[in-house]
């Protein structure tokens, strides 16, 4: 059973054993496999200037093993978009408490794709939406390769381009702002068969957040992104 854990500076000590494998996995995936050589470090860990105390991580853990992850950085802090790719965002810098920047989404190779069991990539996209609406975010800024756009479209993530795609190191890359809202979360839960919140907030009792309700989604119902709300699906918990 794969669980998605929220990890921040407030509970990092509970996940100390996962951080070294996490940064090594990032090195394997981004440097060795994807050949993003600018991220290479001699110690075999991929860590950058955005891995600060303010970064929040989603760790996907299955029977004690880290099998996927994602990073969220408040846009009130320096981000990839503000520091490295500002030219991709022609609408001007985003520094908003209600928007976090997402980066470093990955799934280990043997758990990717349809044949690998429950879709961990979709679970991560669902979980980060849950995280966002729980803490009151309205959007996620992302610098991404354009092949993500049809994937987002298919799963109901609404991504608004902030500029035109540009070729960077042989990749077509653009900046987007994705809506973070209840409807997208409900729709994603429906798609992957979740009946309510999935995040584990171990050691984060002091974090101010909205408790999300269980969802009552009929098995065959298709929820159209943008039309369903939590008010359809269950009581709003605060
Ligand atoms: N370039 C272009 N398309 C890609 C791609 C890449 N580097 N990686 C994934 N895709 C697209 C393709 O359409 C692919 O379909 P294909 O198998 O017909 O080529 C589809 O996504 C499925 O990807 P797959 O890797 O089989 O599994 P997934 O959907 O379970 O996982 C990721 C998707 C992105 C989580 C996974 O590929 C991964 O961890 N990649 C390495 C980390 C990474 O590049 N993250 C994105 C930047 S932060």
Short mmCIF file of C-alpha atoms and ligand atoms in Angstrom, two decimals:
data_model
loop_
_atom_site.label_atom_id
_atom_site.label_comp_id
_atom_site.label_asym_id
_atom_site.label_seq_id
_atom_site.Cartn_x
_atom_site.Cartn_y
_atom_site.Cartn_z
CA UNK A 1 0.00 0.00 0.00
CA UNK A 2 1.55 3.29 -1.09
CA UNK A 3 1.24 6.18 1.35
CA UNK A 4 1.95 9.83 0.65
CA UNK A 5 3.63 11.63 3.54
CA UNK A 6 3.91 15.39 3.95
CA UNK A 7 7.43 16.23 5.08
CA UNK A 8 8.52 19.71 6.12
CA UNK A 9 10.97 21.27 8.54
CA UNK A 10 8.42 20.64 11.30
CA UNK A 11 8.55 16.84 11.03
CA UNK A 12 11.78 16.28 9.12
CA UNK A 13 13.39 14.52 12.06
CA UNK A 14 10.81 11.73 11.71
CA UNK A 15 11.96 11.14 8.12
CA UNK A 16 15.73 11.52 8.59
CA UNK A 17 16.33 8.01 7.23
CA UNK A 18 14.56 8.86 4.00
CA UNK A 19 16.46 12.01 3.05
CA UNK A 20 19.72 10.41 1.98
CA UNK A 21 17.94 7.83 -0.26
CA UNK A 22 15.71 10.64 -1.51
CA UNK A 23 18.56 12.86 -2.69
CA UNK A 24 20.39 9.83 -4.14
CA UNK A 25 17.27 8.80 -6.02
CA UNK A 26 17.00 12.31 -7.44
CA UNK A 27 20.61 12.03 -8.59
CA UNK A 28 19.96 8.65 -10.22
CA UNK A 29 16.83 9.87 -11.94
CA UNK A 30 17.74 13.42 -12.99
CA UNK A 31 21.48 13.15 -13.52
CA UNK A 32 22.11 9.53 -14.50
CA UNK A 33 18.85 8.75 -16.31
CA UNK A 34 17.61 12.10 -17.60
CA UNK A 35 21.16 13.46 -18.05
CA UNK A 36 20.43 16.87 -16.51
CA UNK A 37 24.15 17.26 -15.99
CA UNK A 38 23.92 20.77 -14.52
CA UNK A 39 22.53 19.03 -11.40
CA UNK A 40 25.47 16.67 -11.08
CA UNK A 41 27.34 16.63 -7.76
CA UNK A 42 30.31 14.50 -6.83
CA UNK A 43 28.60 13.16 -3.71
CA UNK A 44 25.88 11.45 -5.78
CA UNK A 45 23.07 13.49 -4.25
CA UNK A 46 20.94 15.90 -6.22
CA UNK A 47 20.34 18.85 -3.88
CA UNK A 48 19.88 22.42 -5.05
CA UNK A 49 19.40 25.89 -3.58
CA UNK A 50 15.65 25.37 -3.34
CA UNK A 51 15.98 22.47 -0.90
CA UNK A 52 15.72 24.85 2.01
CA UNK A 53 13.89 24.65 5.31
CA UNK A 54 10.86 26.14 3.58
CA UNK A 55 10.56 23.32 1.04
CA UNK A 56 7.80 20.81 1.60
CA UNK A 57 8.14 17.30 0.21
CA UNK A 58 5.62 14.63 -0.62
CA UNK A 59 7.24 11.24 -0.11
CA UNK A 60 5.48 8.25 -1.58
CA UNK A 61 6.43 5.35 0.66
CA UNK A 62 5.55 1.73 0.01
CA UNK A 63 6.45 -0.84 2.66
CA UNK A 64 9.17 1.42 3.97
CA UNK A 65 10.64 2.19 0.55
CA UNK A 66 10.61 5.59 -1.10
CA UNK A 67 9.07 5.07 -4.55
CA UNK A 68 8.19 8.61 -5.63
CA UNK A 69 8.26 12.22 -4.61
CA UNK A 70 7.55 15.84 -5.31
CA UNK A 71 8.80 19.16 -3.96
CA UNK A 72 6.73 22.27 -3.20
CA UNK A 73 8.38 25.62 -2.48
CA UNK A 74 6.47 28.72 -1.35
CA UNK A 75 6.69 31.40 -4.02
CA UNK A 76 7.35 33.93 -1.28
CA UNK A 77 10.83 32.33 -1.36
CA UNK A 78 13.23 32.16 -4.32
CA UNK A 79 12.05 29.54 -6.81
CA UNK A 80 13.25 27.92 -10.02
CA UNK A 81 10.93 30.24 -11.91
CA UNK A 82 12.07 33.41 -10.18
CA UNK A 83 15.80 32.68 -10.09
CA UNK A 84 16.66 30.43 -13.03
CA UNK A 85 13.87 30.71 -15.58
CA UNK A 86 12.37 34.21 -15.13
CA UNK A 87 12.34 34.68 -18.92
CA UNK A 88 9.75 31.90 -19.23
CA UNK A 89 7.24 33.92 -17.26
CA UNK A 90 6.31 36.97 -19.30
CA UNK A 91 3.51 37.87 -16.90
CA UNK A 92 5.90 38.95 -14.19
CA UNK A 93 7.19 37.28 -11.06
CA UNK A 94 4.91 35.27 -8.81
CA UNK A 95 5.48 35.92 -5.11
CA UNK A 96 2.22 34.96 -3.46
CA UNK A 97 1.47 33.18 -0.19
CA UNK A 98 -1.31 31.23 -1.91
CA UNK A 99 0.94 29.82 -4.67
CA UNK A 100 3.67 27.18 -4.26
CA UNK A 101 6.09 26.10 -6.96
CA UNK A 102 6.19 22.38 -7.76
CA UNK A 103 9.29 20.58 -8.99
CA UNK A 104 11.13 17.25 -8.95
CA UNK A 105 8.15 14.98 -9.43
CA UNK A 106 9.34 11.46 -9.99
CA UNK A 107 8.40 7.82 -9.68
CA UNK A 108 11.04 5.08 -9.53
CA UNK A 109 11.30 3.29 -12.90
CA UNK A 110 9.74 0.00 -11.81
CA UNK A 111 6.60 1.73 -10.55
CA UNK A 112 5.92 3.81 -13.66
CA UNK A 113 3.21 3.28 -16.25
CA UNK A 114 -0.07 1.39 -16.42
CA UNK A 115 1.42 -2.08 -15.95
CA UNK A 116 3.08 -1.18 -12.62
CA UNK A 117 -0.07 -1.29 -10.50
CA UNK A 118 -1.85 1.76 -9.04
CA UNK A 119 -0.67 4.90 -10.83
CA UNK A 120 1.82 6.54 -8.47
CA UNK A 121 2.14 9.61 -10.72
CA UNK A 122 -1.61 10.24 -10.46
CA UNK A 123 -1.53 9.55 -6.74
CA UNK A 124 1.13 12.26 -6.36
CA UNK A 125 -0.87 14.72 -8.48
CA UNK A 126 -3.94 14.00 -6.33
CA UNK A 127 -1.99 14.27 -3.10
CA UNK A 128 -0.41 17.62 -3.91
CA UNK A 129 -3.87 18.99 -4.78
CA UNK A 130 -5.07 17.74 -1.39
CA UNK A 131 -2.10 19.39 0.28
CA UNK A 132 -2.76 22.68 -1.52
CA UNK A 133 -6.44 22.95 -0.72
CA UNK A 134 -5.79 21.83 2.86
CA UNK A 135 -3.45 24.74 3.53
CA UNK A 136 -5.39 27.31 1.48
CA UNK A 137 -3.39 27.50 -1.75
CA UNK A 138 -5.07 28.61 -4.96
CA UNK A 139 -2.36 27.67 -7.43
CA UNK A 140 0.88 25.92 -8.27
CA UNK A 141 3.52 27.52 -10.47
CA UNK A 142 5.65 25.07 -12.44
CA UNK A 143 8.47 25.18 -14.94
CA UNK A 144 7.91 22.05 -16.98
CA UNK A 145 8.54 20.26 -20.23
CA UNK A 146 5.65 20.63 -22.63
CA UNK A 147 4.91 16.89 -22.70
CA UNK A 148 3.26 17.40 -19.32
CA UNK A 149 0.44 19.48 -20.83
CA UNK A 150 -1.58 16.62 -22.40
CA UNK A 151 -1.06 14.60 -19.24
CA UNK A 152 -2.47 17.45 -17.13
CA UNK A 153 -5.34 17.84 -19.59
CA UNK A 154 -6.18 14.13 -19.30
CA UNK A 155 -6.26 14.10 -15.51
CA UNK A 156 -8.10 17.41 -15.13
CA UNK A 157 -5.30 19.71 -13.98
CA UNK A 158 -5.92 23.16 -15.46
CA UNK A 159 -2.59 24.70 -16.45
CA UNK A 160 -2.43 28.30 -17.66
CA UNK A 161 0.70 29.15 -19.67
CA UNK A 162 2.67 32.13 -18.37
CA UNK A 163 4.73 32.39 -21.57
CA UNK A 164 5.59 30.50 -24.71
CA UNK A 165 7.64 27.28 -24.72
CA UNK A 166 11.37 27.70 -25.28
CA UNK A 167 14.02 25.15 -26.17
CA UNK A 168 16.39 24.70 -23.23
CA UNK A 169 19.07 21.98 -23.40
CA UNK A 170 17.10 20.24 -26.14
CA UNK A 171 13.84 20.30 -24.18
CA UNK A 172 10.70 22.31 -24.88
CA UNK A 173 10.10 24.06 -21.56
CA UNK A 174 7.45 26.51 -20.38
CA UNK A 175 6.09 28.12 -17.23
CA UNK A 176 2.52 27.50 -16.10
CA UNK A 177 0.19 28.34 -13.26
CA UNK A 178 -2.09 25.45 -12.30
CA UNK A 179 -5.39 25.95 -10.50
CA UNK A 180 -5.46 24.41 -7.05
CA UNK A 181 -9.08 23.85 -6.10
CA UNK A 182 -11.55 21.46 -4.55
CA UNK A 183 -13.05 20.40 -7.88
CA UNK A 184 -9.74 19.18 -9.27
CA UNK A 185 -9.04 17.22 -6.11
CA UNK A 186 -12.49 15.58 -6.13
CA UNK A 187 -12.14 14.71 -9.80
CA UNK A 188 -8.73 13.15 -9.30
CA UNK A 189 -9.92 11.14 -6.30
CA UNK A 190 -12.72 9.84 -8.49
CA UNK A 191 -10.32 8.88 -11.27
CA UNK A 192 -8.04 6.87 -9.02
CA UNK A 193 -10.72 5.47 -6.72
CA UNK A 194 -9.94 7.43 -3.57
CA UNK A 195 -12.82 8.12 -1.21
CA UNK A 196 -11.27 10.96 0.72
CA UNK A 197 -8.04 12.48 1.91
CA UNK A 198 -4.97 10.32 1.52
CA UNK A 199 -2.13 12.39 3.00
CA UNK A 200 -0.24 11.35 6.11
CA UNK A 201 0.58 14.40 8.26
CA UNK A 202 2.73 12.64 10.86
CA UNK A 203 4.09 15.06 13.42
CA UNK A 204 2.35 18.03 11.80
CA UNK A 205 -0.56 18.52 14.22
CA UNK A 206 0.45 22.16 14.67
CA UNK A 207 0.11 22.99 10.97
CA UNK A 208 -2.96 25.10 10.35
CA UNK A 209 -5.10 23.35 7.78
CA UNK A 210 -8.60 22.56 6.69
CA UNK A 211 -9.70 19.00 7.40
CA UNK A 212 -11.12 17.59 4.18
CA UNK A 213 -14.19 15.36 4.22
CA UNK A 214 -14.64 11.81 3.02
CA UNK A 215 -16.10 11.82 -0.48
CA UNK A 216 -19.25 10.02 -1.48
CA UNK A 217 -18.63 9.39 -5.14
CA UNK A 218 -20.77 6.72 -6.82
CA UNK A 219 -18.46 4.09 -8.37
CA UNK A 220 -19.37 4.82 -12.02
CA UNK A 221 -19.72 8.58 -11.76
CA UNK A 222 -17.41 10.70 -13.84
CA UNK A 223 -16.66 14.02 -12.21
CA UNK A 224 -15.88 16.76 -14.69
CA UNK A 225 -13.11 19.05 -13.52
CA UNK A 226 -14.44 22.50 -12.79
CA UNK A 227 -18.00 21.37 -12.16
CA UNK A 228 -17.86 19.33 -9.00
CA UNK A 229 -17.12 20.86 -5.62
CA UNK A 230 -16.69 19.52 -2.15
CA UNK A 231 -20.16 20.85 -1.47
CA UNK A 232 -21.43 18.17 -3.95
CA UNK A 233 -19.35 15.50 -2.48
CA UNK A 234 -19.64 15.81 1.24
CA UNK A 235 -19.75 18.19 4.14
CA UNK A 236 -17.16 20.91 4.30
CA UNK A 237 -14.97 20.41 7.32
CA UNK A 238 -12.99 23.26 8.74
N1 LIG B 1 9.89 12.90 -22.23
C1 LIG B 1 8.73 12.85 -22.90
N2 LIG B 1 7.63 12.23 -22.44
C2 LIG B 1 7.70 11.65 -21.25
C3 LIG B 1 8.89 11.65 -20.48
C4 LIG B 1 10.02 12.34 -21.02
N3 LIG B 1 11.19 12.43 -20.35
N4 LIG B 1 8.69 10.99 -19.32
C5 LIG B 1 7.40 10.57 -19.37
N5 LIG B 1 6.81 10.98 -20.53
C6 LIG B 1 5.43 10.78 -20.93
C7 LIG B 1 5.33 9.92 -22.14
O1 LIG B 1 4.17 10.30 -22.83
C8 LIG B 1 5.16 8.54 -21.56
O2 LIG B 1 4.58 7.72 -22.46
P1 LIG B 1 5.46 6.66 -23.30
O3 LIG B 1 5.75 5.59 -22.31
O4 LIG B 1 4.57 6.28 -24.38
O5 LIG B 1 6.70 7.36 -23.73
C9 LIG B 1 4.26 8.83 -20.41
O6 LIG B 1 4.70 10.11 -19.93
C10 LIG B 1 4.30 7.80 -19.30
O7 LIG B 1 5.49 7.93 -18.58
P2 LIG B 1 6.12 6.76 -17.71
O8 LIG B 1 7.51 7.18 -17.37
O9 LIG B 1 5.94 5.45 -18.37
O10 LIG B 1 5.29 6.61 -16.38
P3 LIG B 1 4.47 7.46 -15.35
O11 LIG B 1 3.38 8.19 -16.03
O12 LIG B 1 4.07 6.49 -14.31
O13 LIG B 1 5.51 8.48 -14.68
C11 LIG B 1 6.94 10.36 -14.47
C12 LIG B 1 5.74 9.75 -15.20
C13 LIG B 1 7.26 11.70 -15.08
C14 LIG B 1 6.59 10.52 -12.99
C15 LIG B 1 8.14 9.39 -14.63
O14 LIG B 1 8.38 9.22 -16.02
C16 LIG B 1 9.41 9.89 -13.97
O15 LIG B 1 9.61 9.77 -12.77
N6 LIG B 1 10.32 10.44 -14.77
C17 LIG B 1 11.63 10.89 -14.27
C18 LIG B 1 11.52 12.19 -13.49
C19 LIG B 1 11.07 13.33 -14.37
O16 LIG B 1 11.53 13.49 -15.50
N7 LIG B 1 10.17 14.15 -13.83
C20 LIG B 1 9.67 15.31 -14.54
C21 LIG B 1 10.50 16.52 -14.35
S1 LIG B 1 10.58 17.07 -12.67
#
